[in-house]
Amino acid sequence: PPLPINGHTDQRDPVVQRSVRGPSTSNVAPLMPATSAGFEGINQAGGCGNCAPPDTNGAVDPSDYVQTVNSSFQVFTKTGASRYGPANINTVWSGFGGACETRNDGDPVVLYDQLAGRWLLSQFTSASPYDECIAISTTGDPTGSWYRYAFQLSTTDFPDYPHLSIWPDGYYMTVNWFTGGQLYGGPRPYVFDRNSMLNGGAATFQSTSGALGSTYNPMLPANLDGSTPPPAGSPDYFLEYGSSLNVYKFHVDWANSANSSFTSSSSVPAAGFTQLCGNTRNCIPQAGTRQTLDGIGDRLSHRLTYRNMGSCETMVVTHNVDVGGGQAGVRWYEIRNPSGAATMYQQGTYAPDANSRWMGSAAMDHNGDIAVGYSVSSSSIHPSIRYAGRLVTDPLGTLAQGESSMYAGTGYQSGVNRWGDYSAMSVDPTNDCTFWYTTEYNNSGGWAWGTRVGSFTFPGCGSSSTPTPVPATNTPTPVPPTNTPTSVPPTNTPGPGPTNTAVPPTATKTPVPPTNTPVPPTPTKTPCPKHKHC
């Protein structure tokens, strides 16, 4: 069932945008640019055979778009031609051994590490041993070879819903921890040794001594967008979902894990909202059927994006809310100054008509313009894909550039309510302007979903030079974990403000080195097993 939001009371939403472009421009035609590229992504037949939801996400590099859905991945050119796949994700671990080779369970994330010019591909194993399988491309070509890792997180408890991020000193991750595979134990933060993994060396990870506790809501780690890194030595920022968006700092010391810390930093009040689908996974209507869809109202949506704008550090994220009568709207935030006393710079809920909008994902270009992609559906329209946005000069709290359609659905989903669980908006590193969005649709009248990929650019976003990838050091020294790490369990009640108690993460005791020779994945047409949500 959906998770309750700890510390939350449903309230009227005071920041709903009820017109396409906001109150001051409600009679003016929308200005959102049309998609400049749009093509079919992986469908259910190529993605898992018989599963839902697709967990659609993707990322872009200077020449390719890589998409992952459920338990498959595919490499496309920017015009939609397939360079590789679709293939089972675990083919990347062919010959590696262990659960990452033999299982293909999904909950994937693919990210482009712009600072290094490399790719990250991951999925979990949903049975003991519970591994997080992470692969790093050995070059900038996602069809080439990979350094493969299997990080064992538990043998008894299920680390569900892993979401990863890129940061200069590590690859960070959050999971929702389920004790014994059943009871929610709260989120748990992790960091993996990015420098060692970029070089194919033995790599460790660090985490808190356990999940943070069931009184904590799900979190996301901040992912660096753009070519400007955070200030030197900056910890990664984690954001906790709720009526107040709590900011945490994860500082890692690879040489001495006792110096690492995960600490509460700021509490940023959010405008009131009502949890979407608070006690059900059936709440989004569709045209042509009584089958309703899952609204995923109990967590932040993929991704939490971070930018260092020079004059400020800023983060953008979305989640799904009920704007009245069960109608879904996309709540979006821009939070600034996460390194200090974080503040809410702007926020809004996009619900310009009677249709439900949900399953959003947001990102910011180098000008400070924001784009939000999402699903849209109602009893009068089929599930479709749209996006809205704002220029940095628009009135705060509004997606004042209106809405455009990426794909108009012609059918509905039946037989299963699961939808999402996430979508992905990313920004092209070539110009740091072009947004790329991917999510699902379903025209089949059954389970057989499809996905789309599309791109668009605000006309006022100037071009920037292609960033020069920063390679990792050539002679990394992997730091083995201590055999008896010292850890302090976190408090179960972080409260409205920062806590003064640092939580030293513990290092894994069993680092798993990659194979000495990177192995390129091979395509396969073997149907993958059912996803854990089936």
GROMACS .gro file of N, CA, C and O in nm, residues 100-216:
model
  468
  100CYS      N    1   2.400  -1.051  -0.984
  100CYS     CA    2   2.389  -0.947  -1.086
  100CYS      C    3   2.392  -1.006  -1.227
  100CYS      O    4   2.341  -0.945  -1.321
  101GLU      N    5   2.452  -1.124  -1.242
  101GLU     CA    6   2.450  -1.192  -1.371
  101GLU      C    7   2.325  -1.276  -1.389
  101GLU      O    8   2.264  -1.277  -1.497
  102THR      N    9   2.282  -1.345  -1.284
  102THR     CA   10   2.175  -1.443  -1.300
  102THR      C   11   2.036  -1.383  -1.285
  102THR      O   12   1.939  -1.438  -1.337
  103ARG      N   13   2.023  -1.270  -1.214
  103ARG     CA   14   1.892  -1.208  -1.195
  103ARG      C   15   1.882  -1.083  -1.283
  103ARG      O   16   1.982  -1.020  -1.316
  104ASN      N   17   1.757  -1.045  -1.314
  104ASN     CA   18   1.733  -0.927  -1.398
  104ASN      C   19   1.605  -0.861  -1.349
  104ASN      O   20   1.500  -0.867  -1.412
  105ASP      N   21   1.613  -0.795  -1.232
  105ASP     CA   22   1.494  -0.758  -1.157
  105ASP      C   23   1.446  -0.616  -1.177
  105ASP      O   24   1.334  -0.584  -1.138
  106GLY      N   25   1.527  -0.527  -1.230
  106GLY     CA   26   1.477  -0.396  -1.264
  106GLY      C   27   1.503  -0.288  -1.162
  106GLY      O   28   1.605  -0.285  -1.096
  107ASP      N   29   1.403  -0.196  -1.147
  107ASP     CA   30   1.421  -0.069  -1.075
  107ASP      C   31   1.550  -0.001  -1.124
  107ASP      O   32   1.638   0.035  -1.045
  108PRO      N   33   1.562   0.018  -1.256
  108PRO     CA   34   1.689   0.066  -1.311
  108PRO      C   35   1.703   0.217  -1.303
  108PRO      O   36   1.605   0.292  -1.293
  109VAL      N   37   1.826   0.263  -1.308
  109VAL     CA   38   1.859   0.404  -1.324
  109VAL      C   39   1.976   0.414  -1.421
  109VAL      O   40   2.073   0.339  -1.408
  110VAL      N   41   1.966   0.504  -1.518
  110VAL     CA   42   2.078   0.533  -1.606
  110VAL      C   43   2.107   0.682  -1.597
  110VAL      O   44   2.015   0.765  -1.598
  111LEU      N   45   2.235   0.717  -1.580
  111LEU     CA   46   2.278   0.855  -1.566
  111LEU      C   47   2.403   0.878  -1.649
  111LEU      O   48   2.486   0.787  -1.664
  112TYR      N   49   2.418   0.999  -1.701
  112TYR     CA   50   2.541   1.037  -1.771
  112TYR      C   51   2.625   1.124  -1.679
  112TYR      O   52   2.579   1.228  -1.630
  113ASP      N   53   2.745   1.078  -1.650
  113ASP     CA   54   2.839   1.150  -1.564
  113ASP      C   55   2.911   1.252  -1.651
  113ASP      O   56   3.012   1.222  -1.715
  114GLN      N   57   2.860   1.374  -1.653
  114GLN     CA   58   2.912   1.475  -1.743
  114GLN      C   59   3.054   1.517  -1.709
  114GLN      O   60   3.133   1.550  -1.798
  115LEU      N   61   3.090   1.517  -1.581
  115LEU     CA   62   3.225   1.557  -1.543
  115LEU      C   63   3.330   1.460  -1.595
  115LEU      O   64   3.442   1.499  -1.625
  116ALA      N   65   3.293   1.332  -1.603
  116ALA     CA   66   3.389   1.231  -1.649
  116ALA      C   67   3.365   1.189  -1.794
  116ALA      O   68   3.449   1.121  -1.852
  117GLY      N   69   3.250   1.226  -1.852
  117GLY     CA   70   3.217   1.180  -1.986
  117GLY      C   71   3.192   1.031  -1.991
  117GLY      O   72   3.227   0.964  -2.088
  118ARG      N   73   3.125   0.976  -1.888
  118ARG     CA   74   3.102   0.832  -1.877
  118ARG      C   75   2.957   0.805  -1.837
  118ARG      O   76   2.885   0.894  -1.791
  119TRP      N   77   2.914   0.679  -1.850
  119TRP     CA   78   2.778   0.638  -1.820
  119TRP      C   79   2.771   0.552  -1.695
  119TRP      O   80   2.862   0.474  -1.667
  120LEU      N   81   2.661   0.565  -1.621
  120LEU     CA   82   2.629   0.479  -1.507
  120LEU      C   83   2.499   0.406  -1.539
  120LEU      O   84   2.400   0.469  -1.578
  121LEU      N   85   2.498   0.275  -1.520
  121LEU     CA   86   2.380   0.192  -1.541
  121LEU      C   87   2.362   0.104  -1.418
  121LEU      O   88   2.459   0.042  -1.371
  122SER      N   89   2.240   0.096  -1.365
  122SER     CA   90   2.220   0.020  -1.242
  122SER      C   91   2.085  -0.049  -1.241
  122SER      O   92   1.990  -0.006  -1.308
  123GLN      N   93   2.077  -0.156  -1.164
  123GLN     CA   94   1.950  -0.217  -1.125
  123GLN      C   95   1.974  -0.295  -0.997
  123GLN      O   96   2.089  -0.313  -0.954
  124PHE      N   97   1.865  -0.339  -0.932
  124PHE     CA   98   1.881  -0.414  -0.807
  124PHE      C   99   1.851  -0.562  -0.829
  124PHE      O  100   1.810  -0.604  -0.938
  125THR      N  101   1.875  -0.640  -0.726
  125THR     CA  102   1.822  -0.776  -0.721
  125THR      C  103   1.717  -0.777  -0.611
  125THR      O  104   1.742  -0.728  -0.500
  126SER      N  105   1.600  -0.832  -0.643
  126SER     CA  106   1.485  -0.821  -0.552
  126SER      C  107   1.466  -0.945  -0.466
  126SER      O  108   1.357  -0.967  -0.413
  127ALA      N  109   1.569  -1.028  -0.454
  127ALA     CA  110   1.568  -1.144  -0.363
  127ALA      C  111   1.707  -1.156  -0.303
  127ALA      O  112   1.806  -1.107  -0.358
  128SER      N  113   1.715  -1.220  -0.190
  128SER     CA  114   1.844  -1.235  -0.122
  128SER      C  115   1.940  -1.319  -0.208
  128SER      O  116   1.900  -1.421  -0.265
  129PRO      N  117   2.067  -1.276  -0.218
  129PRO     CA  118   2.127  -1.158  -0.157
  129PRO      C  119   2.085  -1.030  -0.231
  129PRO      O  120   2.084  -1.026  -0.354
  130TYR      N  121   2.050  -0.928  -0.155
  130TYR     CA  122   2.003  -0.803  -0.213
  130TYR      C  123   2.123  -0.720  -0.256
  130TYR      O  124   2.189  -0.655  -0.176
  131ASP      N  125   2.150  -0.724  -0.386
  131ASP     CA  126   2.264  -0.653  -0.443
  131ASP      C  127   2.217  -0.527  -0.516
  131ASP      O  128   2.107  -0.525  -0.573
  132GLU      N  129   2.301  -0.426  -0.516
  132GLU     CA  130   2.286  -0.314  -0.609
  132GLU      C  131   2.393  -0.335  -0.717
  132GLU      O  132   2.512  -0.335  -0.687
  133CYS      N  133   2.347  -0.353  -0.841
  133CYS     CA  134   2.436  -0.380  -0.953
  133CYS      C  135   2.462  -0.249  -1.026
  133CYS      O  136   2.369  -0.187  -1.078
  134ILE      N  137   2.587  -0.205  -1.027
  134ILE     CA  138   2.623  -0.076  -1.088
  134ILE      C  139   2.734  -0.100  -1.189
  134ILE      O  140   2.835  -0.164  -1.158
  135ALA      N  141   2.715  -0.048  -1.309
  135ALA     CA  142   2.817  -0.058  -1.414
  135ALA      C  143   2.855   0.083  -1.459
  135ALA      O  144   2.769   0.171  -1.470
  136ILE      N  145   2.984   0.104  -1.486
  136ILE     CA  146   3.036   0.231  -1.533
  136ILE      C  147   3.103   0.206  -1.668
  136ILE      O  148   3.190   0.119  -1.680
  137SER      N  149   3.064   0.281  -1.770
  137SER     CA  150   3.123   0.261  -1.902
  137SER      C  151   3.271   0.297  -1.897
  137SER      O  152   3.313   0.391  -1.829
  138THR      N  153   3.352   0.221  -1.969
  138THR     CA  154   3.496   0.245  -1.968
  138THR      C  155   3.535   0.363  -2.057
  138THR      O  156   3.645   0.415  -2.046
  139THR      N  157   3.444   0.402  -2.147
  139THR     CA  158   3.463   0.520  -2.232
  139THR      C  159   3.330   0.595  -2.236
  139THR      O  160   3.234   0.557  -2.168
  140GLY      N  161   3.322   0.696  -2.319
  140GLY     CA  162   3.197   0.768  -2.336
  140GLY      C  163   3.097   0.697  -2.424
  140GLY      O  164   2.984   0.746  -2.440
  141ASP      N  165   3.132   0.582  -2.479
  141ASP     CA  166   3.044   0.508  -2.570
  141ASP      C  167   2.963   0.406  -2.491
  141ASP      O  168   3.018   0.308  -2.440
  142PRO      N  169   2.829   0.425  -2.480
  142PRO     CA  170   2.749   0.331  -2.401
  142PRO      C  171   2.730   0.195  -2.469
  142PRO      O  172   2.674   0.104  -2.408
  143THR      N  173   2.777   0.179  -2.594
  143THR     CA  174   2.771   0.048  -2.657
  143THR      C  175   2.902  -0.029  -2.640
  143THR      O  176   2.918  -0.138  -2.693
  144GLY      N  177   2.996   0.029  -2.568
  144GLY     CA  178   3.126  -0.035  -2.548
  144GLY      C  179   3.129  -0.119  -2.422
  144GLY      O  180   3.029  -0.175  -2.378
  145SER      N  181   3.246  -0.127  -2.359
  145SER     CA  182   3.266  -0.213  -2.242
  145SER      C  183   3.236  -0.137  -2.114
  145SER      O  184   3.230  -0.014  -2.111
  146TRP      N  185   3.218  -0.216  -2.005
  146TRP     CA  186   3.177  -0.160  -1.876
  146TRP      C  187   3.260  -0.221  -1.763
  146TRP      O  188   3.296  -0.338  -1.768
  147TYR      N  189   3.287  -0.139  -1.662
  147TYR     CA  190   3.334  -0.192  -1.534
  147TYR      C  191   3.209  -0.229  -1.454
  147TYR      O  192   3.121  -0.146  -1.433
  148ARG      N  193   3.205  -0.356  -1.406
  148ARG     CA  194   3.085  -0.408  -1.342
  148ARG      C  195   3.108  -0.428  -1.192
  148ARG      O  196   3.212  -0.477  -1.150
  149TYR      N  197   3.007  -0.394  -1.112
  149TYR     CA  198   3.016  -0.408  -0.966
  149TYR      C  199   2.888  -0.470  -0.913
  149TYR      O  200   2.779  -0.450  -0.969
  150ALA      N  201   2.902  -0.544  -0.804
  150ALA     CA  202   2.788  -0.598  -0.730
  150ALA      C  203   2.810  -0.563  -0.583
  150ALA      O  204   2.902  -0.615  -0.520
  151PHE      N  205   2.729  -0.472  -0.531
  151PHE     CA  206   2.741  -0.429  -0.393
  151PHE      C  207   2.629  -0.496  -0.312
  151PHE      O  208   2.512  -0.466  -0.333
  152GLN      N  209   2.666  -0.585  -0.221
  152GLN     CA  210   2.566  -0.654  -0.142
  152GLN      C  211   2.523  -0.563  -0.027
  152GLN      O  212   2.603  -0.528   0.060
  153LEU      N  213   2.394  -0.527  -0.025
  153LEU     CA  214   2.341  -0.436   0.076
  153LEU      C  215   2.279  -0.510   0.194
  153LEU      O  216   2.276  -0.458   0.305
  154SER      N  217   2.227  -0.631   0.170
  154SER     CA  218   2.165  -0.706   0.278
  154SER      C  219   2.140  -0.849   0.230
  154SER      O  220   2.141  -0.877   0.110
  155THR      N  221   2.119  -0.939   0.324
  155THR     CA  222   2.073  -1.075   0.290
  155THR      C  223   1.934  -1.101   0.348
  155THR      O  224   1.875  -1.206   0.320
  156THR      N  225   1.882  -1.008   0.430
  156THR     CA  226   1.754  -1.030   0.497
  156THR      C  227   1.651  -0.922   0.468
  156THR      O  228   1.530  -0.948   0.469
  157ASP      N  229   1.695  -0.799   0.446
  157ASP     CA  230   1.604  -0.685   0.431
  157ASP      C  231   1.610  -0.633   0.287
  157ASP      O  232   1.716  -0.635   0.223
  158PHE      N  233   1.497  -0.582   0.239
  158PHE     CA  234   1.484  -0.545   0.099
  158PHE      C  235   1.507  -0.395   0.081
  158PHE      O  236   1.426  -0.312   0.123
  159PRO      N  237   1.618  -0.353   0.015
  159PRO     CA  238   1.642  -0.213  -0.017
  159PRO      C  239   1.572  -0.178  -0.149
  159PRO      O  240   1.629  -0.193  -0.258
  160ASP      N  241   1.450  -0.131  -0.141
  160ASP     CA  242   1.365  -0.108  -0.257
  160ASP      C  243   1.385   0.033  -0.313
  160ASP      O  244   1.434   0.122  -0.244
  161TYR      N  245   1.345   0.050  -0.438
  161TYR     CA  246   1.335   0.180  -0.503
  161TYR      C  247   1.469   0.257  -0.500
  161TYR      O  248   1.477   0.371  -0.456
  162PRO      N  249   1.579   0.195  -0.544
  162PRO     CA  250   1.708   0.265  -0.543
  162PRO      C  251   1.710   0.377  -0.646
  162PRO      O  252   1.670   0.359  -0.761
  163HIS      N  253   1.754   0.494  -0.602
  163HIS     CA  254   1.771   0.607  -0.693
  163HIS      C  255   1.909   0.667  -0.670
  163HIS      O  256   1.945   0.700  -0.557
  164LEU      N  257   1.986   0.678  -0.779
  164LEU     CA  258   2.125   0.718  -0.771
  164LEU      C  259   2.145   0.859  -0.826
  164LEU      O  260   2.058   0.913  -0.896
  165SER      N  261   2.261   0.915  -0.794
  165SER     CA  262   2.295   1.049  -0.842
  165SER      C  263   2.444   1.060  -0.864
  165SER      O  264   2.523   0.984  -0.808
  166ILE      N  265   2.481   1.158  -0.946
  166ILE     CA  266   2.621   1.189  -0.977
  166ILE      C  267   2.667   1.304  -0.889
  166ILE      O  268   2.599   1.407  -0.880
  167TRP      N  269   2.783   1.289  -0.827
  167TRP     CA  270   2.844   1.396  -0.747
  167TRP      C  271   2.996   1.380  -0.763
  167TRP      O  272   3.044   1.268  -0.786
  168PRO      N  273   3.073   1.486  -0.751
  168PRO     CA  274   3.217   1.473  -0.779
  168PRO      C  275   3.290   1.369  -0.694
  168PRO      O  276   3.384   1.305  -0.743
  169ASP      N  277   3.251   1.351  -0.568
  169ASP     CA  278   3.327   1.260  -0.482
  169ASP      C  279   3.261   1.124  -0.464
  169ASP      O  280   3.309   1.042  -0.386
  170GLY      N  281   3.152   1.098  -0.535
  170GLY     CA  282   3.088   0.969  -0.520
  170GLY      C  283   2.962   0.957  -0.603
  170GLY      O  284   2.909   1.056  -0.654
  171TYR      N  285   2.917   0.834  -0.616
  171TYR     CA  286   2.784   0.807  -0.669
  171TYR      C  287   2.694   0.781  -0.548
  171TYR      O  288   2.714   0.685  -0.474
  172TYR      N  289   2.597   0.868  -0.527
  172TYR     CA  290   2.513   0.861  -0.409
  172TYR      C  291   2.381   0.792  -0.442
  172TYR      O  292   2.336   0.790  -0.557
  173MET      N  293   2.315   0.736  -0.339
  173MET     CA  294   2.194   0.659  -0.361
  173MET      C  295   2.105   0.663  -0.238
  173MET      O  296   2.154   0.670  -0.125
  174THR      N  297   1.975   0.657  -0.260
  174THR     CA  298   1.880   0.631  -0.152
  174THR      C  299   1.799   0.507  -0.187
  174THR      O  300   1.776   0.477  -0.304
  175VAL      N  301   1.757   0.435  -0.083
  175VAL     CA  302   1.664   0.324  -0.099
  175VAL      C  303   1.555   0.339   0.008
  175VAL      O  304   1.574   0.408   0.108
  176ASN      N  305   1.442   0.274  -0.015
  176ASN     CA  306   1.339   0.258   0.087
  176ASN      C  307   1.357   0.119   0.147
  176ASN      O  308   1.344   0.019   0.077
  177TRP      N  309   1.389   0.114   0.275
  177TRP     CA  310   1.430  -0.011   0.340
  177TRP      C  311   1.307  -0.084   0.394
  177TRP      O  312   1.224  -0.024   0.463
  178PHE      N  313   1.296  -0.212   0.362
  178PHE     CA  314   1.185  -0.293   0.412
  178PHE      C  315   1.243  -0.410   0.492
  178PHE      O  316   1.304  -0.502   0.437
  179THR      N  317   1.224  -0.403   0.624
  179THR     CA  318   1.277  -0.505   0.715
  179THR      C  319   1.206  -0.637   0.689
  179THR      O  320   1.082  -0.644   0.687
  180GLY      N  321   1.285  -0.741   0.668
  180GLY     CA  322   1.228  -0.870   0.636
  180GLY      C  323   1.152  -0.872   0.505
  180GLY      O  324   1.073  -0.963   0.480
  181GLY      N  325   1.174  -0.769   0.424
  181GLY     CA  326   1.104  -0.759   0.296
  181GLY      C  327   0.962  -0.710   0.307
  181GLY      O  328   0.893  -0.703   0.205
  182GLN      N  329   0.916  -0.672   0.428
  182GLN     CA  330   0.775  -0.638   0.447
  182GLN      C  331   0.751  -0.504   0.516
  182GLN      O  332   0.668  -0.426   0.472
  183LEU      N  333   0.821  -0.477   0.623
  183LEU     CA  334   0.793  -0.360   0.706
  183LEU      C  335   0.881  -0.243   0.668
  183LEU      O  336   1.004  -0.256   0.663
  184TYR      N  337   0.820  -0.127   0.643
  184TYR     CA  338   0.895  -0.008   0.605
  184TYR      C  339   0.983   0.037   0.721
  184TYR      O  340   0.935   0.065   0.831
  185GLY      N  341   1.112   0.044   0.695
  185GLY     CA  342   1.207   0.086   0.797
  185GLY      C  343   1.265   0.223   0.774
  185GLY      O  344   1.358   0.264   0.844
  186GLY      N  345   1.214   0.294   0.672
  186GLY     CA  346   1.264   0.428   0.641
  186GLY      C  347   1.363   0.427   0.526
  186GLY      O  348   1.402   0.321   0.475
  187PRO      N  349   1.409   0.544   0.486
  187PRO     CA  350   1.510   0.553   0.381
  187PRO      C  351   1.648   0.520   0.436
  187PRO      O  352   1.670   0.522   0.558
  188ARG      N  353   1.740   0.490   0.345
  188ARG     CA  354   1.879   0.471   0.385
  188ARG      C  355   1.969   0.529   0.277
  188ARG      O  356   1.952   0.497   0.158
  189PRO      N  357   2.064   0.613   0.314
  189PRO     CA  358   2.154   0.675   0.217
  189PRO      C  359   2.282   0.594   0.197
  189PRO      O  360   2.331   0.529   0.291
  190TYR      N  361   2.335   0.599   0.076
  190TYR     CA  362   2.459   0.529   0.042
  190TYR      C  363   2.546   0.621  -0.045
  190TYR      O  364   2.497   0.713  -0.110
  191VAL      N  365   2.675   0.590  -0.045
  191VAL     CA  366   2.766   0.652  -0.141
  191VAL      C  367   2.866   0.545  -0.186
  191VAL      O  368   2.915   0.466  -0.105
  192PHE      N  369   2.893   0.541  -0.317
  192PHE     CA  370   2.986   0.446  -0.377
  192PHE      C  371   3.108   0.522  -0.429
  192PHE      O  372   3.097   0.638  -0.472
  193ASP      N  373   3.221   0.455  -0.427
  193ASP     CA  374   3.349   0.519  -0.457
  193ASP      C  375   3.363   0.547  -0.606
  193ASP      O  376   3.413   0.464  -0.683
  194ARG      N  377   3.322   0.665  -0.647
  194ARG     CA  378   3.320   0.703  -0.789
  194ARG      C  379   3.459   0.696  -0.852
  194ARG      O  380   3.475   0.645  -0.963
  195ASN      N  381   3.559   0.749  -0.786
  195ASN     CA  382   3.692   0.755  -0.845
  195ASN      C  383   3.746   0.615  -0.876
  195ASN      O  384   3.799   0.590  -0.984
  196SER      N  385   3.731   0.523  -0.782
  196SER     CA  386   3.776   0.386  -0.806
  196SER      C  387   3.697   0.320  -0.917
  196SER      O  388   3.752   0.247  -1.001
  197MET      N  389   3.567   0.345  -0.921
  197MET     CA  390   3.481   0.281  -1.021
  197MET      C  391   3.510   0.334  -1.161
  197MET      O  392   3.503   0.259  -1.259
  198LEU      N  393   3.543   0.461  -1.173
  198LEU     CA  394   3.579   0.516  -1.304
  198LEU      C  395   3.707   0.454  -1.357
  198LEU      O  396   3.729   0.451  -1.478
  199ASN      N  397   3.791   0.405  -1.266
  199ASN     CA  398   3.916   0.343  -1.307
  199ASN      C  399   3.913   0.191  -1.303
  199ASN      O  400   4.015   0.126  -1.326
  200GLY      N  401   3.798   0.133  -1.271
  200GLY     CA  402   3.788  -0.012  -1.268
  200GLY      C  403   3.856  -0.076  -1.150
  200GLY      O  404   3.888  -0.195  -1.153
  201GLY      N  405   3.881   0.001  -1.044
  201GLY     CA  406   3.948  -0.053  -0.926
  201GLY      C  407   3.850  -0.110  -0.827
  201GLY      O  408   3.728  -0.097  -0.840
  202ALA      N  409   3.902  -0.177  -0.725
  202ALA     CA  410   3.818  -0.227  -0.617
  202ALA      C  411   3.749  -0.109  -0.550
  202ALA      O  412   3.812  -0.008  -0.520
  203ALA      N  413   3.619  -0.120  -0.529
  203ALA     CA  414   3.543  -0.006  -0.479
  203ALA      C  415   3.463  -0.046  -0.356
  203ALA      O  416   3.412  -0.158  -0.347
  204THR      N  417   3.453   0.045  -0.262
  204THR     CA  418   3.373   0.026  -0.142
  204THR      C  419   3.255   0.120  -0.145
  204THR      O  420   3.244   0.208  -0.230
  205PHE      N  421   3.165   0.101  -0.049
  205PHE     CA  422   3.057   0.198  -0.029
  205PHE      C  423   3.048   0.230   0.119
  205PHE      O  424   3.099   0.156   0.204
  206GLN      N  425   2.983   0.341   0.149
  206GLN     CA  426   2.956   0.380   0.286
  206GLN      C  427   2.807   0.410   0.301
  206GLN      O  428   2.741   0.449   0.206
  207SER      N  429   2.757   0.388   0.424
  207SER     CA  430   2.616   0.412   0.454
  207SER      C  431   2.603   0.440   0.603
  207SER      O  432   2.700   0.426   0.679
  208THR      N  433   2.484   0.480   0.644
  208THR     CA  434   2.456   0.488   0.786
  208THR      C  435   2.451   0.347   0.843
  208THR      O  436   2.446   0.249   0.769
  209SER      N  437   2.449   0.337   0.975
  209SER     CA  438   2.454   0.205   1.039
  209SER      C  439   2.328   0.123   1.015
  209SER      O  440   2.326   0.004   1.041
  210GLY      N  441   2.225   0.185   0.965
  210GLY     CA  442   2.100   0.117   0.933
  210GLY      C  443   2.007   0.213   0.866
  210GLY      O  444   2.041   0.331   0.841
  211ALA      N  445   1.887   0.166   0.831
  211ALA     CA  446   1.786   0.257   0.779
  211ALA      C  447   1.754   0.361   0.885
  211ALA      O  448   1.770   0.338   1.006
  212LEU      N  449   1.709   0.478   0.841
  212LEU     CA  450   1.692   0.591   0.933
  212LEU      C  451   1.572   0.575   1.025
  212LEU      O  452   1.561   0.644   1.125
  213GLY      N  453   1.479   0.486   0.993
  213GLY     CA  454   1.363   0.464   1.079
  213GLY      C  455   1.233   0.495   1.008
  213GLY      O  456   1.227   0.577   0.915
  214SER      N  457   1.126   0.432   1.051
  214SER     CA  458   0.998   0.443   0.984
  214SER      C  459   0.934   0.581   0.997
  214SER      O  460   0.836   0.611   0.928
  215THR      N  461   0.985   0.665   1.086
  215THR     CA  462   0.933   0.801   1.098
  215THR      C  463   0.993   0.896   0.994
  215THR      O  464   0.955   1.012   0.988
  216TYR      N  465   1.088   0.847   0.915
  216TYR     CA  466   1.145   0.925   0.807
  216TYR      C  467   1.072   0.893   0.676
  216TYR      O  468   1.045   0.777   0.647
   0.00000   0.00000   0.00000
